[in-house]
PDB file of C-alpha atoms in Angstrom:
ATOM      1  CA  UNK B   1     -10.108  56.866   1.376  1.00 49.00           C
ATOM      2  CA  UNK B   2     -10.831  54.673  -1.653  1.00 44.00           C
ATOM      3  CA  UNK B   3      -7.203  53.528  -1.747  1.00 46.00           C
ATOM      4  CA  UNK B   4      -7.330  52.779   1.972  1.00 45.00           C
ATOM      5  CA  UNK B   5     -10.476  50.656   1.536  1.00 44.00           C
ATOM      6  CA  UNK B   6      -8.912  48.767  -1.362  1.00 44.00           C
ATOM      7  CA  UNK B   7      -5.768  48.128   0.670  1.00 47.00           C
ATOM      8  CA  UNK B   8      -7.828  46.866   3.620  1.00 47.00           C
ATOM      9  CA  UNK B   9      -9.829  44.601   1.325  1.00 45.00           C
ATOM     10  CA  UNK B  10      -6.643  43.198  -0.183  1.00 42.00           C
ATOM     11  CA  UNK B  11      -5.181  42.545   3.264  1.00 43.00           C
ATOM     12  CA  UNK B  12      -8.389  40.794   4.352  1.00 42.00           C
ATOM     13  CA  UNK B  13      -8.394  38.650   1.222  1.00 41.00           C
ATOM     14  CA  UNK B  14      -4.823  37.558   1.881  1.00 37.00           C
ATOM     15  CA  UNK B  15      -5.666  36.645   5.485  1.00 36.00           C
ATOM     16  CA  UNK B  16      -8.624  34.442   4.521  1.00 35.00           C
ATOM     17  CA  UNK B  17      -7.920  30.797   3.703  1.00 40.00           C
ATOM     18  CA  UNK B  18      -8.141  30.004   0.010  1.00 47.00           C
ATOM     19  CA  UNK B  19     -11.273  28.108  -0.919  1.00 54.00           C
ATOM     20  CA  UNK B  20     -10.459  24.547  -1.908  1.00 67.00           C
ATOM     21  CA  UNK B  21     -10.943  23.903  -5.616  1.00 77.00           C
ATOM     22  CA  UNK B  22     -13.178  21.155  -6.949  1.00 91.00           C
ATOM     23  CA  UNK B  23     -11.273  17.862  -6.950  1.00 96.00           C
ATOM     24  CA  UNK B  24     -11.894  14.134  -7.348  1.00 98.00           C
ATOM     25  CA  UNK B  25     -10.203  11.617  -5.059  1.00 98.00           C
ATOM     26  CA  UNK B  26     -10.656   7.964  -6.037  1.00 98.00           C
ATOM     27  CA  UNK B  27     -10.045   5.376  -3.304  1.00 98.00           C
ATOM     28  CA  UNK B  28      -9.883   1.620  -3.754  1.00 98.00           C
ATOM     29  CA  UNK B  29      -9.101  -1.318  -1.466  1.00 97.00           C
ATOM     30  CA  UNK B  30      -8.486  -4.974  -2.178  1.00 95.00           C
ATOM     31  CA  UNK B  31     -11.216  -6.023   0.271  1.00 93.00           C
ATOM     32  CA  UNK B  32     -13.511  -4.573   2.898  1.00 91.00           C
ATOM     33  CA  UNK B  33     -12.590  -5.217   6.512  1.00 87.00           C
ATOM     34  CA  UNK B  34     -12.419  -2.916   9.564  1.00 88.00           C
ATOM     35  CA  UNK B  35      -8.770  -1.851   9.236  1.00 89.00           C
ATOM     36  CA  UNK B  36      -8.962  -0.934   5.545  1.00 94.00           C
ATOM     37  CA  UNK B  37     -12.355   0.721   6.030  1.00 96.00           C
ATOM     38  CA  UNK B  38     -10.813   2.799   8.833  1.00 95.00           C
ATOM     39  CA  UNK B  39      -8.019   3.917   6.479  1.00 97.00           C
ATOM     40  CA  UNK B  40     -10.599   5.053   3.919  1.00 98.00           C
ATOM     41  CA  UNK B  41     -12.570   6.932   6.555  1.00 98.00           C
ATOM     42  CA  UNK B  42      -9.415   8.581   7.906  1.00 98.00           C
ATOM     43  CA  UNK B  43      -8.494   9.854   4.443  1.00 98.00           C
ATOM     44  CA  UNK B  44     -11.955  11.317   3.984  1.00 98.00           C
ATOM     45  CA  UNK B  45     -11.947  13.000   7.410  1.00 98.00           C
ATOM     46  CA  UNK B  46      -8.613  14.664   6.697  1.00 98.00           C
ATOM     47  CA  UNK B  47      -9.839  15.925   3.338  1.00 98.00           C
ATOM     48  CA  UNK B  48     -12.916  17.406   5.002  1.00 97.00           C
ATOM     49  CA  UNK B  49     -10.783  19.067   7.691  1.00 98.00           C
ATOM     50  CA  UNK B  50      -8.716  20.650   4.910  1.00 97.00           C
ATOM     51  CA  UNK B  51     -11.839  22.084   3.277  1.00 97.00           C
ATOM     52  CA  UNK B  52     -12.587  19.356   0.730  1.00 97.00           C
ATOM     53  CA  UNK B  53     -16.161  18.265   1.433  1.00 96.00           C
ATOM     54  CA  UNK B  54     -17.789  15.374  -0.392  1.00 95.00           C
ATOM     55  CA  UNK B  55     -20.751  16.562  -2.464  1.00 94.00           C
ATOM     56  CA  UNK B  56     -19.572  20.169  -2.438  1.00 95.00           C
ATOM     57  CA  UNK B  57     -16.062  20.695  -3.812  1.00 96.00           C
ATOM     58  CA  UNK B  58     -14.964  17.050  -3.510  1.00 97.00           C
ATOM     59  CA  UNK B  59     -16.067  14.001  -5.470  1.00 97.00           C
ATOM     60  CA  UNK B  60     -15.029  11.046  -3.314  1.00 98.00           C
ATOM     61  CA  UNK B  61     -15.098   7.716  -5.144  1.00 98.00           C
ATOM     62  CA  UNK B  62     -14.663   4.329  -3.483  1.00 98.00           C
ATOM     63  CA  UNK B  63     -14.506   0.799  -4.872  1.00 97.00           C
ATOM     64  CA  UNK B  64     -13.612  -2.519  -3.225  1.00 97.00           C
ATOM     65  CA  UNK B  65     -12.118  -5.378  -5.228  1.00 97.00           C
ATOM     66  CA  UNK B  66     -13.810  -7.900  -2.884  1.00 94.00           C
ATOM     67  CA  UNK B  67     -10.553  -9.808  -2.510  1.00 91.00           C
ATOM     68  CA  UNK B  68     -10.046 -10.386  -6.250  1.00 93.00           C
ATOM     69  CA  UNK B  69      -6.769  -9.104  -7.822  1.00 93.00           C
ATOM     70  CA  UNK B  70      -8.355  -9.201 -11.291  1.00 96.00           C
ATOM     71  CA  UNK B  71     -11.127  -6.928 -10.033  1.00 97.00           C
ATOM     72  CA  UNK B  72      -8.494  -4.658  -8.491  1.00 97.00           C
ATOM     73  CA  UNK B  73      -6.894  -4.281 -11.927  1.00 98.00           C
ATOM     74  CA  UNK B  74     -10.295  -3.564 -13.472  1.00 98.00           C
ATOM     75  CA  UNK B  75     -11.033  -0.875 -10.855  1.00 98.00           C
ATOM     76  CA  UNK B  76      -7.617   0.674 -11.473  1.00 98.00           C
ATOM     77  CA  UNK B  77      -8.307   0.951 -15.212  1.00 98.00           C
ATOM     78  CA  UNK B  78     -11.779   2.344 -14.508  1.00 98.00           C
ATOM     79  CA  UNK B  79     -10.388   5.030 -12.202  1.00 98.00           C
ATOM     80  CA  UNK B  80      -7.659   5.989 -14.670  1.00 98.00           C
ATOM     81  CA  UNK B  81     -10.344   6.409 -17.340  1.00 97.00           C
ATOM     82  CA  UNK B  82     -12.243   8.784 -15.056  1.00 97.00           C
ATOM     83  CA  UNK B  83      -9.073  10.906 -14.633  1.00 97.00           C
ATOM     84  CA  UNK B  84      -9.399  11.828 -10.928  1.00 98.00           C
ATOM     85  CA  UNK B  85      -7.120  14.367  -9.259  1.00 98.00           C
ATOM     86  CA  UNK B  86      -5.538  11.721  -7.014  1.00 98.00           C
ATOM     87  CA  UNK B  87      -5.946   7.939  -6.668  1.00 98.00           C
ATOM     88  CA  UNK B  88      -5.517   6.367  -3.216  1.00 98.00           C
ATOM     89  CA  UNK B  89      -5.093   2.567  -3.344  1.00 98.00           C
ATOM     90  CA  UNK B  90      -5.321   0.850   0.052  1.00 98.00           C
ATOM     91  CA  UNK B  91      -3.280  -2.385   0.415  1.00 95.00           C
ATOM     92  CA  UNK B  92      -0.495  -3.860  -1.688  1.00 93.00           C
ATOM     93  CA  UNK B  93      -2.563  -5.615  -4.402  1.00 94.00           C
ATOM     94  CA  UNK B  94      -4.657  -2.500  -5.079  1.00 97.00           C
ATOM     95  CA  UNK B  95      -1.554  -0.297  -5.081  1.00 98.00           C
ATOM     96  CA  UNK B  96       0.226  -2.572  -7.565  1.00 97.00           C
ATOM     97  CA  UNK B  97      -2.830  -2.506  -9.836  1.00 98.00           C
ATOM     98  CA  UNK B  98      -3.108   1.286  -9.778  1.00 98.00           C
ATOM     99  CA  UNK B  99       0.618   1.961 -10.189  1.00 98.00           C
ATOM    100  CA  UNK B 100       0.638  -0.381 -13.200  1.00 98.00           C
ATOM    101  CA  UNK B 101      -2.328   1.444 -14.718  1.00 98.00           C
ATOM    102  CA  UNK B 102      -1.070   5.034 -14.716  1.00 98.00           C
ATOM    103  CA  UNK B 103       2.163   6.987 -14.973  1.00 97.00           C
ATOM    104  CA  UNK B 104       0.439  10.380 -14.978  1.00 97.00           C
ATOM    105  CA  UNK B 105      -2.263  10.609 -12.306  1.00 98.00           C
ATOM    106  CA  UNK B 106      -0.867  11.197  -8.781  1.00 98.00           C
ATOM    107  CA  UNK B 107      -1.030   8.010  -6.677  1.00 98.00           C
ATOM    108  CA  UNK B 108      -0.838   7.939  -2.878  1.00 98.00           C
ATOM    109  CA  UNK B 109      -0.758   4.310  -1.738  1.00 98.00           C
ATOM    110  CA  UNK B 110      -1.366   3.336   1.882  1.00 98.00           C
ATOM    111  CA  UNK B 111      -1.411   0.297   4.189  1.00 95.00           C
ATOM    112  CA  UNK B 112       1.434  -1.234   2.160  1.00 94.00           C
ATOM    113  CA  UNK B 113       4.026  -3.055   4.257  1.00 89.00           C
ATOM    114  CA  UNK B 114       6.912  -3.132   1.780  1.00 90.00           C
ATOM    115  CA  UNK B 115       6.670  -0.518  -1.001  1.00 95.00           C
ATOM    116  CA  UNK B 116      10.123  -1.428  -2.328  1.00 94.00           C
ATOM    117  CA  UNK B 117       9.461  -5.171  -2.387  1.00 89.00           C
ATOM    118  CA  UNK B 118       6.086  -4.536  -4.042  1.00 92.00           C
ATOM    119  CA  UNK B 119       7.936  -2.461  -6.693  1.00 95.00           C
ATOM    120  CA  UNK B 120       5.737   0.581  -6.146  1.00 97.00           C
ATOM    121  CA  UNK B 121       8.775   2.850  -5.782  1.00 97.00           C
ATOM    122  CA  UNK B 122      12.516   2.375  -6.117  1.00 96.00           C
ATOM    123  CA  UNK B 123      13.512   4.935  -3.484  1.00 97.00           C
ATOM    124  CA  UNK B 124      11.598   5.684  -0.275  1.00 97.00           C
ATOM    125  CA  UNK B 125      13.143   9.140   0.187  1.00 97.00           C
ATOM    126  CA  UNK B 126      12.887  10.283  -3.440  1.00 96.00           C
ATOM    127  CA  UNK B 127      10.210   8.173  -5.104  1.00 97.00           C
ATOM    128  CA  UNK B 128      10.043  10.311  -8.270  1.00 94.00           C
ATOM    129  CA  UNK B 129       7.332   9.955 -10.896  1.00 96.00           C
ATOM    130  CA  UNK B 130       3.672  10.043  -9.913  1.00 98.00           C
ATOM    131  CA  UNK B 131       3.763   7.798  -6.844  1.00 98.00           C
ATOM    132  CA  UNK B 132       4.257   8.236  -3.102  1.00 98.00           C
ATOM    133  CA  UNK B 133       2.485   6.959  -0.028  1.00 98.00           C
ATOM    134  CA  UNK B 134       2.518   5.487   3.438  1.00 97.00           C
ATOM    135  CA  UNK B 135       3.918   2.160   4.653  1.00 95.00           C
ATOM    136  CA  UNK B 136       2.500   0.207   7.575  1.00 91.00           C
ATOM    137  CA  UNK B 137       5.493  -2.090   7.998  1.00 88.00           C
ATOM    138  CA  UNK B 138       4.754  -4.091  11.114  1.00 87.00           C
ATOM    139  CA  UNK B 139       7.068  -3.994  14.173  1.00 91.00           C
ATOM    140  CA  UNK B 140       7.682  -7.745  13.927  1.00 94.00           C
ATOM    141  CA  UNK B 141      10.360  -7.948  16.654  1.00 94.00           C
ATOM    142  CA  UNK B 142       7.950  -6.305  19.097  1.00 94.00           C
ATOM    143  CA  UNK B 143       5.214  -8.749  18.057  1.00 96.00           C
ATOM    144  CA  UNK B 144       7.406 -11.727  18.871  1.00 97.00           C
ATOM    145  CA  UNK B 145       8.443 -10.178  22.189  1.00 96.00           C
ATOM    146  CA  UNK B 146       4.763  -9.760  23.076  1.00 97.00           C
ATOM    147  CA  UNK B 147       3.970 -13.386  22.175  1.00 98.00           C
ATOM    148  CA  UNK B 148       6.906 -14.610  24.294  1.00 97.00           C
ATOM    149  CA  UNK B 149       5.814 -12.420  27.197  1.00 98.00           C
ATOM    150  CA  UNK B 150       2.320 -13.935  27.087  1.00 98.00           C
ATOM    151  CA  UNK B 151       3.539 -17.464  26.219  1.00 98.00           C
ATOM    152  CA  UNK B 152       7.023 -17.883  27.744  1.00 97.00           C
ATOM    153  CA  UNK B 153       7.130 -21.584  26.838  1.00 96.00           C
ATOM    154  CA  UNK B 154       6.347 -21.027  23.133  1.00 97.00           C
ATOM    155  CA  UNK B 155       8.936 -22.407  20.736  1.00 98.00           C
ATOM    156  CA  UNK B 156       7.117 -22.490  17.390  1.00 98.00           C
ATOM    157  CA  UNK B 157       5.095 -19.741  15.706  1.00 98.00           C
ATOM    158  CA  UNK B 158       2.576 -20.653  13.024  1.00 98.00           C
ATOM    159  CA  UNK B 159       2.443 -18.033  10.275  1.00 98.00           C
ATOM    160  CA  UNK B 160      -0.970 -17.914   8.587  1.00 98.00           C
ATOM    161  CA  UNK B 161      -0.845 -15.887   5.365  1.00 98.00           C
ATOM    162  CA  UNK B 162      -1.705 -15.526   1.691  1.00 96.00           C
ATOM    163  CA  UNK B 163       1.366 -16.630  -0.268  1.00 95.00           C
ATOM    164  CA  UNK B 164       0.143 -14.545  -3.205  1.00 92.00           C
ATOM    165  CA  UNK B 165       0.158 -11.247  -1.287  1.00 88.00           C
ATOM    166  CA  UNK B 166       3.519  -9.494  -1.650  1.00 84.00           C
ATOM    167  CA  UNK B 167       3.509  -7.769   1.720  1.00 83.00           C
ATOM    168  CA  UNK B 168       2.847 -11.046   3.545  1.00 92.00           C
ATOM    169  CA  UNK B 169       5.736 -12.742   1.724  1.00 92.00           C
ATOM    170  CA  UNK B 170       8.031  -9.837   2.657  1.00 89.00           C
ATOM    171  CA  UNK B 171       6.901 -10.040   6.273  1.00 92.00           C
ATOM    172  CA  UNK B 172       7.598 -13.777   6.327  1.00 96.00           C
ATOM    173  CA  UNK B 173      11.263 -13.090   5.590  1.00 94.00           C
ATOM    174  CA  UNK B 174      11.388 -10.487   8.363  1.00 94.00           C
ATOM    175  CA  UNK B 175       9.565 -12.827  10.749  1.00 97.00           C
ATOM    176  CA  UNK B 176      12.014 -15.679  10.137  1.00 97.00           C
ATOM    177  CA  UNK B 177      15.001 -13.408  10.770  1.00 97.00           C
ATOM    178  CA  UNK B 178      13.520 -11.979  13.962  1.00 96.00           C
ATOM    179  CA  UNK B 179      12.311 -15.384  15.164  1.00 97.00           C
ATOM    180  CA  UNK B 180      15.819 -16.802  14.876  1.00 97.00           C
ATOM    181  CA  UNK B 181      17.107 -13.990  17.091  1.00 96.00           C
ATOM    182  CA  UNK B 182      14.348 -14.736  19.614  1.00 95.00           C
ATOM    183  CA  UNK B 183      15.021 -18.493  19.645  1.00 96.00           C
ATOM    184  CA  UNK B 184      11.747 -19.295  17.878  1.00 98.00           C
ATOM    185  CA  UNK B 185      10.918 -21.460  14.867  1.00 98.00           C
ATOM    186  CA  UNK B 186       8.398 -20.420  12.185  1.00 98.00           C
ATOM    187  CA  UNK B 187       6.073 -22.863  10.422  1.00 98.00           C
ATOM    188  CA  UNK B 188       3.967 -21.633   7.509  1.00 98.00           C
ATOM    189  CA  UNK B 189       0.425 -22.290   6.392  1.00 98.00           C
ATOM    190  CA  UNK B 190      -0.921 -20.493   3.334  1.00 98.00           C
ATOM    191  CA  UNK B 191      -4.417 -19.647   2.116  1.00 97.00           C
ATOM    192  CA  UNK B 192      -4.760 -17.952  -1.256  1.00 94.00           C
ATOM    193  CA  UNK B 193      -8.431 -17.059  -0.796  1.00 93.00           C
ATOM    194  CA  UNK B 194     -10.773 -16.460   2.112  1.00 94.00           C
ATOM    195  CA  UNK B 195     -12.496 -19.837   1.749  1.00 96.00           C
ATOM    196  CA  UNK B 196      -9.174 -21.556   2.527  1.00 97.00           C
ATOM    197  CA  UNK B 197      -8.404 -19.679   5.753  1.00 98.00           C
ATOM    198  CA  UNK B 198     -10.065 -22.086   8.185  1.00 98.00           C
ATOM    199  CA  UNK B 199      -8.358 -25.105   6.620  1.00 98.00           C
ATOM    200  CA  UNK B 200      -4.983 -23.352   6.651  1.00 98.00           C
ATOM    201  CA  UNK B 201      -5.442 -22.542  10.335  1.00 98.00           C
ATOM    202  CA  UNK B 202      -6.363 -26.147  11.056  1.00 98.00           C
ATOM    203  CA  UNK B 203      -3.133 -27.262   9.380  1.00 98.00           C
ATOM    204  CA  UNK B 204      -1.186 -25.492  12.158  1.00 98.00           C
ATOM    205  CA  UNK B 205      -2.822 -27.479  14.977  1.00 98.00           C
ATOM    206  CA  UNK B 206      -0.192 -29.713  16.551  1.00 98.00           C
ATOM    207  CA  UNK B 207       2.604 -27.976  14.647  1.00 98.00           C
ATOM    208  CA  UNK B 208       2.703 -24.578  16.371  1.00 98.00           C
ATOM    209  CA  UNK B 209       2.462 -23.162  19.886  1.00 98.00           C
ATOM    210  CA  UNK B 210       0.739 -20.007  18.623  1.00 98.00           C
ATOM    211  CA  UNK B 211      -0.696 -18.600  15.409  1.00 98.00           C
ATOM    212  CA  UNK B 212       0.544 -15.250  14.146  1.00 98.00           C
ATOM    213  CA  UNK B 213      -1.430 -13.440  11.430  1.00 97.00           C
ATOM    214  CA  UNK B 214       0.188 -10.453   9.656  1.00 94.00           C
ATOM    215  CA  UNK B 215      -1.670  -7.511   8.124  1.00 89.00           C
ATOM    216  CA  UNK B 216      -2.837  -9.870   5.403  1.00 92.00           C
ATOM    217  CA  UNK B 217      -6.114  -8.804   3.834  1.00 88.00           C
ATOM    218  CA  UNK B 218      -7.161 -12.293   2.710  1.00 93.00           C
ATOM    219  CA  UNK B 219      -6.680 -13.847   6.137  1.00 96.00           C
ATOM    220  CA  UNK B 220      -8.140 -10.949   8.097  1.00 94.00           C
ATOM    221  CA  UNK B 221     -11.225 -10.834   5.878  1.00 93.00           C
ATOM    222  CA  UNK B 222     -12.003 -14.403   7.016  1.00 96.00           C
ATOM    223  CA  UNK B 223     -10.543 -14.152  10.515  1.00 97.00           C
ATOM    224  CA  UNK B 224     -13.519 -15.796  12.222  1.00 97.00           C
ATOM    225  CA  UNK B 225     -12.657 -19.126  10.593  1.00 97.00           C
ATOM    226  CA  UNK B 226      -9.148 -19.043  12.055  1.00 98.00           C
ATOM    227  CA  UNK B 227     -10.460 -17.941  15.463  1.00 98.00           C
ATOM    228  CA  UNK B 228     -12.879 -20.889  15.555  1.00 98.00           C
ATOM    229  CA  UNK B 229      -9.992 -23.305  14.984  1.00 98.00           C
ATOM    230  CA  UNK B 230      -7.836 -21.549  17.605  1.00 98.00           C
ATOM    231  CA  UNK B 231     -10.591 -21.739  20.227  1.00 98.00           C
ATOM    232  CA  UNK B 232     -11.339 -25.392  19.538  1.00 98.00           C
ATOM    233  CA  UNK B 233      -7.667 -26.407  19.627  1.00 98.00           C
ATOM    234  CA  UNK B 234      -6.706 -24.034  22.484  1.00 98.00           C
ATOM    235  CA  UNK B 235      -4.102 -22.595  20.120  1.00 98.00           C
ATOM    236  CA  UNK B 236      -3.420 -18.923  20.983  1.00 98.00           C
ATOM    237  CA  UNK B 237      -3.941 -16.611  18.031  1.00 98.00           C
ATOM    238  CA  UNK B 238      -2.246 -13.214  17.642  1.00 98.00           C
ATOM    239  CA  UNK B 239      -2.461 -10.652  14.854  1.00 96.00           C
ATOM    240  CA  UNK B 240      -0.646  -7.561  13.640  1.00 93.00           C
ATOM    241  CA  UNK B 241      -4.008  -5.859  13.080  1.00 90.00           C
ATOM    242  CA  UNK B 242      -5.457  -4.214  16.190  1.00 91.00           C
ATOM    243  CA  UNK B 243      -8.984  -4.169  14.745  1.00 89.00           C
ATOM    244  CA  UNK B 244      -8.911  -7.979  14.662  1.00 94.00           C
ATOM    245  CA  UNK B 245      -8.656  -8.291  18.444  1.00 97.00           C
ATOM    246  CA  UNK B 246     -12.334  -7.459  18.926  1.00 96.00           C
ATOM    247  CA  UNK B 247     -13.082 -10.261  16.450  1.00 96.00           C
ATOM    248  CA  UNK B 248     -11.424 -12.924  18.583  1.00 98.00           C
ATOM    249  CA  UNK B 249      -7.627 -12.616  18.520  1.00 98.00           C
ATOM    250  CA  UNK B 250      -5.858 -12.577  21.907  1.00 98.00           C
ATOM    251  CA  UNK B 251      -3.722  -9.500  21.287  1.00 98.00           C
ATOM    252  CA  UNK B 252      -2.218  -7.237  18.662  1.00 96.00           C
ATOM    253  CA  UNK B 253       0.428  -4.564  18.676  1.00 93.00           C
ATOM    254  CA  UNK B 254      -0.129  -2.397  15.659  1.00 88.00           C
ATOM    255  CA  UNK B 255      -1.466   0.747  14.139  1.00 87.00           C
ATOM    256  CA  UNK B 256      -4.656   2.634  14.682  1.00 88.00           C
ATOM    257  CA  UNK B 257      -5.769   2.470  11.064  1.00 90.00           C
ATOM    258  CA  UNK B 258      -7.973   5.546  11.288  1.00 94.00           C
ATOM    259  CA  UNK B 259      -4.750   7.420  12.122  1.00 94.00           C
ATOM    260  CA  UNK B 260      -3.009   5.707   9.193  1.00 95.00           C
ATOM    261  CA  UNK B 261      -5.795   7.053   6.974  1.00 97.00           C
ATOM    262  CA  UNK B 262      -5.393  10.545   8.401  1.00 97.00           C
ATOM    263  CA  UNK B 263      -1.633  10.459   7.804  1.00 97.00           C
ATOM    264  CA  UNK B 264      -2.371   9.339   4.236  1.00 98.00           C
ATOM    265  CA  UNK B 265      -4.889  12.155   3.868  1.00 98.00           C
ATOM    266  CA  UNK B 266      -2.202  14.654   4.858  1.00 98.00           C
ATOM    267  CA  UNK B 267      -0.121  13.533   1.871  1.00 98.00           C
ATOM    268  CA  UNK B 268      -3.144  13.746  -0.441  1.00 98.00           C
ATOM    269  CA  UNK B 269      -3.819  17.319   0.723  1.00 98.00           C
ATOM    270  CA  UNK B 270      -0.205  18.291  -0.001  1.00 98.00           C
ATOM    271  CA  UNK B 271      -0.657  17.072  -3.579  1.00 98.00           C
ATOM    272  CA  UNK B 272      -4.013  18.833  -3.947  1.00 97.00           C
ATOM    273  CA  UNK B 273      -2.239  22.029  -2.897  1.00 97.00           C
ATOM    274  CA  UNK B 274       0.363  21.684  -5.626  1.00 96.00           C
ATOM    275  CA  UNK B 275       3.207  19.428  -4.484  1.00 97.00           C
ATOM    276  CA  UNK B 276       4.402  16.692  -6.815  1.00 97.00           C
ATOM    277  CA  UNK B 277       4.046  13.119  -5.476  1.00 98.00           C
ATOM    278  CA  UNK B 278       7.529  12.189  -6.650  1.00 97.00           C
ATOM    279  CA  UNK B 279       8.977  14.928  -4.436  1.00 97.00           C
ATOM    280  CA  UNK B 280       7.263  13.617  -1.285  1.00 98.00           C
ATOM    281  CA  UNK B 281       9.155  10.908   0.612  1.00 98.00           C
ATOM    282  CA  UNK B 282       7.327   7.661   1.314  1.00 97.00           C
ATOM    283  CA  UNK B 283       6.591   7.649   5.030  1.00 94.00           C
ATOM    284  CA  UNK B 284       6.265   4.840   7.555  1.00 91.00           C
ATOM    285  CA  UNK B 285       3.094   5.221   9.613  1.00 91.00           C
ATOM    286  CA  UNK B 286       3.577   6.546  13.129  1.00 84.00           C
ATOM    287  CA  UNK B 287       2.163   5.178  16.357  1.00 79.00           C
ATOM    288  CA  UNK B 288       1.375   1.730  17.740  1.00 83.00           C
ATOM    289  CA  UNK B 289      -1.478   0.521  19.915  1.00 91.00           C
ATOM    290  CA  UNK B 290      -1.595  -2.552  22.136  1.00 96.00           C
ATOM    291  CA  UNK B 291      -5.043  -4.163  22.236  1.00 97.00           C
ATOM    292  CA  UNK B 292      -5.813  -7.297  24.262  1.00 98.00           C
ATOM    293  CA  UNK B 293      -8.894  -9.510  24.529  1.00 98.00           C
ATOM    294  CA  UNK B 294      -9.308 -11.250  27.898  1.00 98.00           C
ATOM    295  CA  UNK B 295     -12.291 -13.274  26.731  1.00 97.00           C
ATOM    296  CA  UNK B 296     -10.443 -14.589  23.680  1.00 98.00           C
ATOM    297  CA  UNK B 297      -7.448 -15.481  25.841  1.00 98.00           C
ATOM    298  CA  UNK B 298      -9.666 -17.530  28.170  1.00 98.00           C
ATOM    299  CA  UNK B 299     -11.248 -19.373  25.238  1.00 98.00           C
ATOM    300  CA  UNK B 300      -7.772 -20.283  23.970  1.00 98.00           C
ATOM    301  CA  UNK B 301      -6.522 -21.407  27.383  1.00 97.00           C
ATOM    302  CA  UNK B 302      -4.316 -18.396  28.122  1.00 97.00           C
ATOM    303  CA  UNK B 303      -4.103 -16.077  31.126  1.00 96.00           C
ATOM    304  CA  UNK B 304      -2.872 -12.638  30.154  1.00 97.00           C
ATOM    305  CA  UNK B 305      -0.065 -11.277  32.385  1.00 97.00           C
ATOM    306  CA  UNK B 306      -1.100  -8.258  34.409  1.00 97.00           C
ATOM    307  CA  UNK B 307       1.867  -6.321  33.009  1.00 97.00           C
ATOM    308  CA  UNK B 308       0.493  -6.738  29.477  1.00 97.00           C
ATOM    309  CA  UNK B 309      -3.051  -5.800  30.468  1.00 98.00           C
ATOM    310  CA  UNK B 310      -1.758  -2.824  32.420  1.00 97.00           C
ATOM    311  CA  UNK B 311      -0.015  -1.186  29.490  1.00 96.00           C
ATOM    312  CA  UNK B 312      -2.676  -2.007  26.884  1.00 97.00           C
ATOM    313  CA  UNK B 313      -4.203   0.883  24.968  1.00 94.00           C
ATOM    314  CA  UNK B 314      -7.484  -1.005  24.971  1.00 96.00           C
ATOM    315  CA  UNK B 315      -8.706  -4.018  26.923  1.00 98.00           C
ATOM    316  CA  UNK B 316     -11.631  -6.115  25.676  1.00 97.00           C
ATOM    317  CA  UNK B 317     -13.335  -8.280  28.304  1.00 91.00           C
TER     318      UNK B 317
END
């Protein structure tokens, strides 16, 4: 009987999920804005769903660089000194800072458009070393198709970006190639800090038929300045960031960044359970949402086609 009880106990123990060990996950972003905040929250939700609960068996750290690359580097060094189990940098500048700061601690970057161009990894399928992550490379061809569907007469696209942000520079090259195929011309206007965004937007008035903003953290953090210019000049403004539509953009075709965070969290959990980051392929985030803002369109002198409104994931009045 004793042997039977021991055998039953052993079987029960094997059937129960293993209790998650105590871990520290350190998260940092270049700036705080809705999309990056949603990524952070998605990571945390996935960790909790996997049994890692903040304040119990998880120490969840978060720091924002407030848009300053030097601060991002300082946060990276601080986190490395604290020796967390995994570091999760959100955005290209934060990822570059963290990857430069450690070759030992597992790093799972996220919301990075071009991991190869940013020199975070040399191979997407077999990254090797201590780094892997998730790319949010924008579907630029689809963005241009959407702009042309809403503005059939558009010939020139104004690209508003931070020339110092690697992902935005990479996207500019993609945009130019795709624009040529679509019979469009691209004009650029750069802002290297949030205080310059409104002026950079104003520089596109009279030079472009529409403004297109990529997933650029500097520009999106000061989006309201660009929106004010677009409304005043009746210059339609589009973004690659769906969270920006509620802040005044006409439309965006992009990712649900809470889902991006959850997909990132899945990779973090794999590492917490014993996989090596270098053995995990860098993934491109799945899923796109179409969000439109009727009120913003009216303010910028645009009537949204019913076909666009009809297939939108979310419509803001």
